Coordinates of C-alpha atoms in Angstrom, one line a residue:
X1 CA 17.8 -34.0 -11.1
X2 CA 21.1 -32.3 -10.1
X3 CA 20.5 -29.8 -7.9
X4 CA 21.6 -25.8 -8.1
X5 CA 24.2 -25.0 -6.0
X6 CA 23.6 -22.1 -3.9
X7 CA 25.9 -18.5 -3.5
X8 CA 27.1 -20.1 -0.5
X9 CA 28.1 -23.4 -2.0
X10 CA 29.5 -21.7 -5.1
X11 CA 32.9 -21.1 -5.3
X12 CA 33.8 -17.3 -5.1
X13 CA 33.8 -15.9 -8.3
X14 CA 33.9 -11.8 -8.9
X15 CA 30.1 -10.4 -9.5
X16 CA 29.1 -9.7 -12.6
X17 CA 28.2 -5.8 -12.4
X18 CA 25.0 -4.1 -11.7
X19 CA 26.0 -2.1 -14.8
X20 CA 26.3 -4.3 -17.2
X21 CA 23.2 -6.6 -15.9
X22 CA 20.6 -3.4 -16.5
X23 CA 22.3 -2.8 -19.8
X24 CA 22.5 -6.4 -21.4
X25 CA 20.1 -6.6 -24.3
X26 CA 16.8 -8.5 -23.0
X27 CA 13.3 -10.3 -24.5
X28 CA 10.8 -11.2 -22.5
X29 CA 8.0 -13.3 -23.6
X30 CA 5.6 -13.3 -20.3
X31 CA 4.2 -9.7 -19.5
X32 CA 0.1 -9.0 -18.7
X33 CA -0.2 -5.2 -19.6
X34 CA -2.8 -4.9 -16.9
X35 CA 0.1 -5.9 -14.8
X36 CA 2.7 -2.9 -16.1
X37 CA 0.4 -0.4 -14.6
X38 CA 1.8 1.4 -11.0
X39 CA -0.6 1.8 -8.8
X40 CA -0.4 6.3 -9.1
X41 CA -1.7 5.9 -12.7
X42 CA -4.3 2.3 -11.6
X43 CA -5.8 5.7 -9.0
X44 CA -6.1 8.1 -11.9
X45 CA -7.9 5.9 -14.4
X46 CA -10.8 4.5 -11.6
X47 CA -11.1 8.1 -11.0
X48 CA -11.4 9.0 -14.3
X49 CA -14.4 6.1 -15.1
X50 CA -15.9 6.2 -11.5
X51 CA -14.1 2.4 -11.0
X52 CA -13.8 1.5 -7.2
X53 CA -10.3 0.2 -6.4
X54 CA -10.0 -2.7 -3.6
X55 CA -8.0 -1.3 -0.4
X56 CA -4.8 -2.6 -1.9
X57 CA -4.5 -0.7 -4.6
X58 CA -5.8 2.2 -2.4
X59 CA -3.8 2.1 0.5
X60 CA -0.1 1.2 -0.6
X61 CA 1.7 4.4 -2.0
X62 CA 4.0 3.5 -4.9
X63 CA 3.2 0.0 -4.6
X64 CA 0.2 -3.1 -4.6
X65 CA -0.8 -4.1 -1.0
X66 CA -1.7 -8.2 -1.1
X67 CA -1.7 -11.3 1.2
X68 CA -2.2 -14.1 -1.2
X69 CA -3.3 -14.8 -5.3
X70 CA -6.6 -14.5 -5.0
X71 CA -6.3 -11.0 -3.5
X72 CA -3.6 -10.0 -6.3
X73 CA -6.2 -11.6 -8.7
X74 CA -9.0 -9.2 -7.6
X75 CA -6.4 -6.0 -7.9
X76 CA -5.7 -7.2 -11.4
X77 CA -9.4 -7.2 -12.4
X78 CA -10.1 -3.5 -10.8
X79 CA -6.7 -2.7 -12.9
X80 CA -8.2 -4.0 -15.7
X81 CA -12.0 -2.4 -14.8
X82 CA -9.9 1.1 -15.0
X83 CA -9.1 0.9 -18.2
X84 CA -11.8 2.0 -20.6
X85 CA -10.5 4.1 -23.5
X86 CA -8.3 3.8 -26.9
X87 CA -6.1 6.0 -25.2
X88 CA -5.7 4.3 -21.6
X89 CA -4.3 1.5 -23.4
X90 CA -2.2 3.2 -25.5
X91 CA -0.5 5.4 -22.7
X92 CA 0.3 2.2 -20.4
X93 CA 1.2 0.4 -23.3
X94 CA 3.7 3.0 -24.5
X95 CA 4.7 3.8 -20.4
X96 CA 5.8 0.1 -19.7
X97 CA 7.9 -0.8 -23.1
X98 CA 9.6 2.6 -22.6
X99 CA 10.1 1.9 -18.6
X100 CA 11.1 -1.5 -19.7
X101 CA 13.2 -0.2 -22.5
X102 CA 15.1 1.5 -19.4
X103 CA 16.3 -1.4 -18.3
X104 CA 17.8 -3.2 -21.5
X105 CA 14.2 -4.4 -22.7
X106 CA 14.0 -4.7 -26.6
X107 CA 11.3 -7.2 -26.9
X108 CA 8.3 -8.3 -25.0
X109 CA 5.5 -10.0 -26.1
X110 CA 3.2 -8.3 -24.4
X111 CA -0.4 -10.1 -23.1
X112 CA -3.6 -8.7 -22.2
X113 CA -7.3 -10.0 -21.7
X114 CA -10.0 -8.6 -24.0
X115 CA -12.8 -10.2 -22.2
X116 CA -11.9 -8.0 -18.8
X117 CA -12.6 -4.5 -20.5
X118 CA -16.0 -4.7 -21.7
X119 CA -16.5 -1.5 -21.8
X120 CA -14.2 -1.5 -25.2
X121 CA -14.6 -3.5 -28.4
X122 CA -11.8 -5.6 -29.8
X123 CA -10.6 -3.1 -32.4
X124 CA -10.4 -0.1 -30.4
X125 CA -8.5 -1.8 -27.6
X126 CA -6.0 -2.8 -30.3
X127 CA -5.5 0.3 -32.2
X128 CA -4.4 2.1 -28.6
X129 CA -2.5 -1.0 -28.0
X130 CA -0.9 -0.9 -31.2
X131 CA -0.4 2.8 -31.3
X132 CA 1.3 3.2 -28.0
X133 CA 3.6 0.1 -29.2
X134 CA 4.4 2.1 -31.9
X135 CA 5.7 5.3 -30.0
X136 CA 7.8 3.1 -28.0
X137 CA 9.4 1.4 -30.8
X138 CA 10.0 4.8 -32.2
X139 CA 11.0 6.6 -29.4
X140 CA 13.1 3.6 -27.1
X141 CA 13.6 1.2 -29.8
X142 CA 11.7 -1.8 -27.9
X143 CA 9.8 -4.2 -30.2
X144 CA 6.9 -6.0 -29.1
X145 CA 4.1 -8.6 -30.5
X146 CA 0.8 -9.4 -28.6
X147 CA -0.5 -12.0 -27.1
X148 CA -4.5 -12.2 -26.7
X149 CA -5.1 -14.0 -23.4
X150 CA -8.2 -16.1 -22.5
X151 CA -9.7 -15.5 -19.1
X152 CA -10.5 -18.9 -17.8
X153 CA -13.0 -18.0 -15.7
X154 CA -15.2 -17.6 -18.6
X155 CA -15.4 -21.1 -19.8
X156 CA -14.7 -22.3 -23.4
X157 CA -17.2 -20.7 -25.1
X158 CA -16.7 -17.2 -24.6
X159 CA -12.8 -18.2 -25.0
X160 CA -14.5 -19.9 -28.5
X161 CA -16.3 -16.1 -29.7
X162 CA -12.9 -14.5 -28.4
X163 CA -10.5 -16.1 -31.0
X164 CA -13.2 -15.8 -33.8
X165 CA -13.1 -12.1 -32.8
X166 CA -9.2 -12.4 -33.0
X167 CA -9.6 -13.9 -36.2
X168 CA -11.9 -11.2 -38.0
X169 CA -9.4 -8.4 -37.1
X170 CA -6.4 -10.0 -38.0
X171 CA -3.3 -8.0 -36.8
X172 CA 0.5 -8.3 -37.7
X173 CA 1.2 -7.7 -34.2
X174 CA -1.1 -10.1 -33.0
X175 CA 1.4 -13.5 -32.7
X176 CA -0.4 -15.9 -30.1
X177 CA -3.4 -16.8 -28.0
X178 CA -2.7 -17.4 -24.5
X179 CA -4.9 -18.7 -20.8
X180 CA -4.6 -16.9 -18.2
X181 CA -5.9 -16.2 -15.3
X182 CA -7.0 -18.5 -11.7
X183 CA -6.1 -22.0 -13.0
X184 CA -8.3 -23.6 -10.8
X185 CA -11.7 -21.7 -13.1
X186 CA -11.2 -23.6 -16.0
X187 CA -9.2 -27.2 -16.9
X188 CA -7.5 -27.1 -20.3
X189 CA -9.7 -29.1 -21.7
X190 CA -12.4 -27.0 -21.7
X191 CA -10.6 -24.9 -24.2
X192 CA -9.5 -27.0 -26.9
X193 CA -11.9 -26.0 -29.5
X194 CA -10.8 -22.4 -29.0
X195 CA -7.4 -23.6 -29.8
X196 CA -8.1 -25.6 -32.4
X197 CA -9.5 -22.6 -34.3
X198 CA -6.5 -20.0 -33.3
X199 CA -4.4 -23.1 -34.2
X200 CA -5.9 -23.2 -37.8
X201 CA -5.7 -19.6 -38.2
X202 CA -1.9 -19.7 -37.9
X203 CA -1.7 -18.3 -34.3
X204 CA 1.4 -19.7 -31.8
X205 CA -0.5 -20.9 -28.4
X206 CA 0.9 -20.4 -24.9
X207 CA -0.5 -21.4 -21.9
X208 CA -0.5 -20.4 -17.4
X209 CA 0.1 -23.5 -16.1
X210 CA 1.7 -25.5 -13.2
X211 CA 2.4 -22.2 -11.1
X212 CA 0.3 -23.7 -8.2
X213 CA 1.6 -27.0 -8.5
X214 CA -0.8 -29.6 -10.7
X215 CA 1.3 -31.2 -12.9
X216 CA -1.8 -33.2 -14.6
X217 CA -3.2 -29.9 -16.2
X218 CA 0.4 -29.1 -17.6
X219 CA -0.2 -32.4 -19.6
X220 CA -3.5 -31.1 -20.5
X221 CA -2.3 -28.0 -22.0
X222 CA 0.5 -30.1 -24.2
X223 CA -1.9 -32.9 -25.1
X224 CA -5.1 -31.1 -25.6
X225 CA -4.0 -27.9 -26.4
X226 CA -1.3 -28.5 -28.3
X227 CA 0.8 -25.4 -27.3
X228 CA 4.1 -23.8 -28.1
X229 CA 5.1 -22.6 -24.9
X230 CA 4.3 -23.2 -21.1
X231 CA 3.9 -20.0 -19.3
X232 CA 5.3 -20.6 -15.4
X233 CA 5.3 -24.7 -15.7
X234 CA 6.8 -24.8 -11.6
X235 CA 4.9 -28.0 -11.5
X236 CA 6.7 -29.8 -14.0
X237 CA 9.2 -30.6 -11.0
X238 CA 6.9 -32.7 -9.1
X239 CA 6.2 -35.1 -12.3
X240 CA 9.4 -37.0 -12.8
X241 CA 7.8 -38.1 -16.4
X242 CA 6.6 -34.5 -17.2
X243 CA 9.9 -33.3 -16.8
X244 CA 11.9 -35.7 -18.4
X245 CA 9.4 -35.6 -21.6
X246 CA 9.4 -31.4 -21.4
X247 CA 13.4 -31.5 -21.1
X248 CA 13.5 -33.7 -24.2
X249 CA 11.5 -31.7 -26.3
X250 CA 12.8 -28.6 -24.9
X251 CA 9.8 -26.8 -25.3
X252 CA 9.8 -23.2 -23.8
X253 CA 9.2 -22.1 -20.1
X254 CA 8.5 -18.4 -19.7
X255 CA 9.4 -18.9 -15.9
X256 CA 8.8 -15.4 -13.2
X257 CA 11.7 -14.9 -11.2
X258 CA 9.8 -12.9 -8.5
X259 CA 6.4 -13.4 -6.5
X260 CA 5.1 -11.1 -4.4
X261 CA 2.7 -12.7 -2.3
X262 CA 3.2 -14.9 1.1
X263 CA 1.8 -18.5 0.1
X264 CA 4.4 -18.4 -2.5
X265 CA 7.3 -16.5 -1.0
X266 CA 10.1 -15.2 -3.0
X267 CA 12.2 -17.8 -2.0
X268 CA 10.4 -20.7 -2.8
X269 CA 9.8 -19.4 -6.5
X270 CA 14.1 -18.7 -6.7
X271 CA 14.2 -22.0 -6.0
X272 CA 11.9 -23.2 -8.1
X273 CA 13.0 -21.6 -11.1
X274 CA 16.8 -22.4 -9.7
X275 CA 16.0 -26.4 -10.1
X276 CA 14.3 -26.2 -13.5
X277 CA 17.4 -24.4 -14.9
X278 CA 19.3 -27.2 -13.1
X279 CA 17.3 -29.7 -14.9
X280 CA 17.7 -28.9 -18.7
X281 CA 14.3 -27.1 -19.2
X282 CA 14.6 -25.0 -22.1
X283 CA 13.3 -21.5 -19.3
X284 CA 13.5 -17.4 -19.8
X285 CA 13.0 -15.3 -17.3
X286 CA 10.5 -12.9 -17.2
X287 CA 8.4 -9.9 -15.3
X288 CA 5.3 -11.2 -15.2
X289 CA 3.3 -8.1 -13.7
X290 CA 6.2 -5.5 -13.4
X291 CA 4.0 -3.4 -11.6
X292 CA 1.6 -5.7 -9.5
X293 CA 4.0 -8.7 -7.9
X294 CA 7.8 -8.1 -9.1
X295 CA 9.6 -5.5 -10.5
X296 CA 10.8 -5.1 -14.3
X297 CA 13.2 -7.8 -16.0
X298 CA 16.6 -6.2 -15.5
X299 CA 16.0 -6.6 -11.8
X300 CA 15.0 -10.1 -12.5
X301 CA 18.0 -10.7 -14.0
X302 CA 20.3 -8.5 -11.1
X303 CA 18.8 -10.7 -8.9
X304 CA 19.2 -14.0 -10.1
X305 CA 22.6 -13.7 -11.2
X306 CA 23.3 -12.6 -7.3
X307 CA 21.6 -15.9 -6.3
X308 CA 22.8 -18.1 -9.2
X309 CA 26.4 -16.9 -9.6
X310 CA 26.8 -16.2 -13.1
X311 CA 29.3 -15.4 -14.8
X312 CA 29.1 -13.7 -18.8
X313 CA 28.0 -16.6 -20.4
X314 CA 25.2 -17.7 -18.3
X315 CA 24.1 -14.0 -18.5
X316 CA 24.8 -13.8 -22.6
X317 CA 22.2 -17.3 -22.5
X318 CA 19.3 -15.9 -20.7
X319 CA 19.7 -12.7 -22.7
X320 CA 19.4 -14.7 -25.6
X321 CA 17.1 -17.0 -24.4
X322 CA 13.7 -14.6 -24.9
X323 CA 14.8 -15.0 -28.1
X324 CA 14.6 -18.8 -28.5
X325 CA 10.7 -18.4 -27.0
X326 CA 9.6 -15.8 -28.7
X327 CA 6.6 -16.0 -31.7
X328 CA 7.9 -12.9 -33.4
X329 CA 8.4 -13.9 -37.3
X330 CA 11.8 -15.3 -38.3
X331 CA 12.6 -12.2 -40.0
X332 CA 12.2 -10.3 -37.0
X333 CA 13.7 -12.6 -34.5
X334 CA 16.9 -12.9 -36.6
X335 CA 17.6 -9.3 -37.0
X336 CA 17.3 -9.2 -33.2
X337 CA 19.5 -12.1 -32.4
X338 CA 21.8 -10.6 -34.1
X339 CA 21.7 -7.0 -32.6
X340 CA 21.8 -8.7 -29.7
X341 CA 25.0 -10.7 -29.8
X342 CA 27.0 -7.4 -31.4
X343 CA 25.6 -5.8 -28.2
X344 CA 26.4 -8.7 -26.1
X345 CA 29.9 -8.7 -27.7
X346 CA 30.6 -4.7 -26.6
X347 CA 29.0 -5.2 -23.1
X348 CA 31.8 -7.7 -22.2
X349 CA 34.4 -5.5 -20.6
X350 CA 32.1 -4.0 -18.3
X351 CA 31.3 -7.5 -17.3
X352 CA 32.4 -7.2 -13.9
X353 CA 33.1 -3.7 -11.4
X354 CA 33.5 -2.7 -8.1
X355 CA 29.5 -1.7 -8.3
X356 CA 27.3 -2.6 -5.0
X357 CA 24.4 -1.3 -5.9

C-alpha cells in the first residue's frame, strides 16, 4: 500500500481557500440525526419529557463532554430518549439539513434508529422526519433520503419486526436499512434474515463496521449481509486480502474524518482515512454526528484538504464522491451530479486566496 504523504512531505503547493472549501457543493451519505442535535436544544427536549441527561451532556456548554465510545454511546441514547414527539423530529431534522445546507451541504442521507424512541410509533417518527426534510429542501435547497438504522444491541429479531415495520409503511424517502450502533452487541450474522427481507423489498443495505478494528466482521457484513456500502470500514487496512478484494470491487466507504474521543484520537482516524484513500478504496467523507464527536462536513473537508494537500481536483472528487455512494434513485442522483459539476465549474477561480481562516 503506498503510503499518504504528509503536509510536510508534500511539496509546497498554494492552499486551496477556506472560501471556496465551505462553498463547494457536498453529499454526505453517513449522518445519525440523533447525532445533529447540539447539546442547548439535547437540554430543552429532556426538560420538556422529564429525560435525565448523563453529566456530559449536562456539564459542557455548547459542546458534548466524553472520555471514550462507550460514554459517547450512552449520550447518544439520552439524545435519542429526549426526543418523543412528531415535532422534535421534525425541528432537528429541518435544524441540521439547513445548518448543513450552510456549509455547501445538498445531500445527506440521513440515519436514525426507530427502536431508541419508543415512546413514538414508526409512522409518526417519519411524518416529522419527512416534514422537517421537506422545509429544508424548500427553504435551503438540501435534498435528503433516509436511512432506518438497526440497533445491534437488540439482537436479530427485533431488527427482523423493525424492517417488516419499514416495509408496511413504505416511504419514497426511505432508501436503505443500515446497523448501527456498539459493534461488539451483535455479529452480522445475527442479522441476515433482517436483510434478506429489506433486500427483497428493494431496500440498499449499509452497514457500521471495522471502526474498532475487526476486520473478520467487515467480511461478515459483505458475505452474509450482502451490503451496498461499508459505513467507517477502518479495519479493512489491517486485512491485506480484505482490502485488496474491497479495492477491486470498489464498493463504497462512508469514512468520518473526525473523532472526538481519546482511545481514538483525531490523529489516528486522519490517518486512517489518509491510507485508505492512498489505497484505491472507493471512500466519502462524512460528519458522522455533526453535533456529538465532529463538527459538520465543510469542516471535514477544510480540514482534510489542510492535512492532505489538495489541490481543485482532489477537492472536485470528494465533492462528487457522496454522489457515487449515495442510494438516492438515478433520477435524482443525475440531476445532482450535474448541478454539481456546473457549480464545481463556477467555484474554480476562487480556488485559492490569501484566506487563513
Amino acid at each position: 500500500m503506498r503510503a499518504m504523504p504528509s503536509p510536510s512531505e508534500s511539496p509546497t503547493r498554494q492552499r486551496l481557500s477556506t472560501e471556496y472549501l465551505r462553498a463547494l457543493p457536498k453529499a454526505e451519505v453517513h449522518c445519525h440525526l440523533e447525532g445533529c442535535v447540539p447539546p442547548e436544544t439535547a437540554r430543552r427536549l429532556a426538560e420538556r419529557h422529564g429525560v435525565t441527561l448523563p453529566a456530559g451532556a449536562r456539564d459542557g456548554g455548547d459542546r458534548y463532554l466524553f472520555r471514550n465510545f462507550d460514554e459517547g454511546l450512552e449520550i447518544y441514547v439520552a439524545v435519542s430518549n429526549s426526543m418523543q414527539t412528531r415535532d422534535d423530529f421534525r425541528a432537528v431534522t429541518y435544524e441540521s439539513l439547513v445548518a448543513g445546507a450552510a456549509g455547501g451541504l445538498r445531500y445527506r442521507e440521513i440515519a436514525f434508529n426507530p427502536q431508541n424512541h419508543p415512546e413514538l410509533a414508526y409512522a409518526e417518527m417519519m411524518d416529522g422526519i419527512l416534514a422537517g426534510a421537506r422545509e429544508a429542501r424548500a427553504e435551503a435547497g438540501v435534498e435528503s433520503r433516509i436511512i432506518v438504522a438497526i440497533n445491534r444491541e437488540l439482537g436479530g429479531e427485533a431488527a427482523l419486526a423493525l424492517v417488516r415495520e419499514v416495509i408496511a409503511h413504505p416511504l419514497d424517502e426511505v432508501v436503505a436499512i443500515g446497523l448501527d450502533s456498539n459493534e461488539l452487541a451483535g455479529r452480522p450474522s445475527e442479522f441476515v434474515a433482517a436483510y434478506d427481507l429489506a433486500r427483497e423489498a428493494g431496500l440498499k443495505l449499509t452497514a457500521h463496521a471495522g471502526e474498532h478494528g475487526d476486520s473478520t466482521e467487515m467480511v461478515e457484513c459483505l458475505d452474509l449481509l450482502r451490503v451496498d456500502r461499508i459505513d467507517h470500514g477502518y479495519a479493512a487496512l489491517l486485512d491485506a486480502d480484505l482490502l485488496s478484494r474491497t479495492v477491486a470491487s470498489q464498493i463504497p466507504y462512508s469514512a468520518c474524518w473526525f473523532v472526538d474521543y481519546p482511545e481514538a484520537e483525531v490523529e489516528g482516524r486522519r490517518r486512517d482515512v489518509a491510507a485508505m484513500a492512498a489505497a484505491g478504496l472507493n471512500m466519502c467523507l462524512n460528519s458522522d454526528d455533526p453535533a456529538l464527536i465532529g463538527p459538520e462536513v465543510h469542516e471535514c473537508f477544510i480540514d482534510a484538504a489542510a492535512h492532505l494537500d489538495w489541490d481543485v481536483e482532489d477537492a472536485e472528487r470528494h465533492a462528487l464522491s457522496g454522489l457515487d455512494a449515495c442510494f438516492a434513485d438515478e433520477a435524482t442522483v443525475e440531476r445532482l451530479r450535474a448541478e454539481f459539476t456546473a457549480e464545481l465549474e463556477r467555484l474554480r477561480p476562487i480556488a485559492y486566496g490569501t484566506d487563513d481562516k
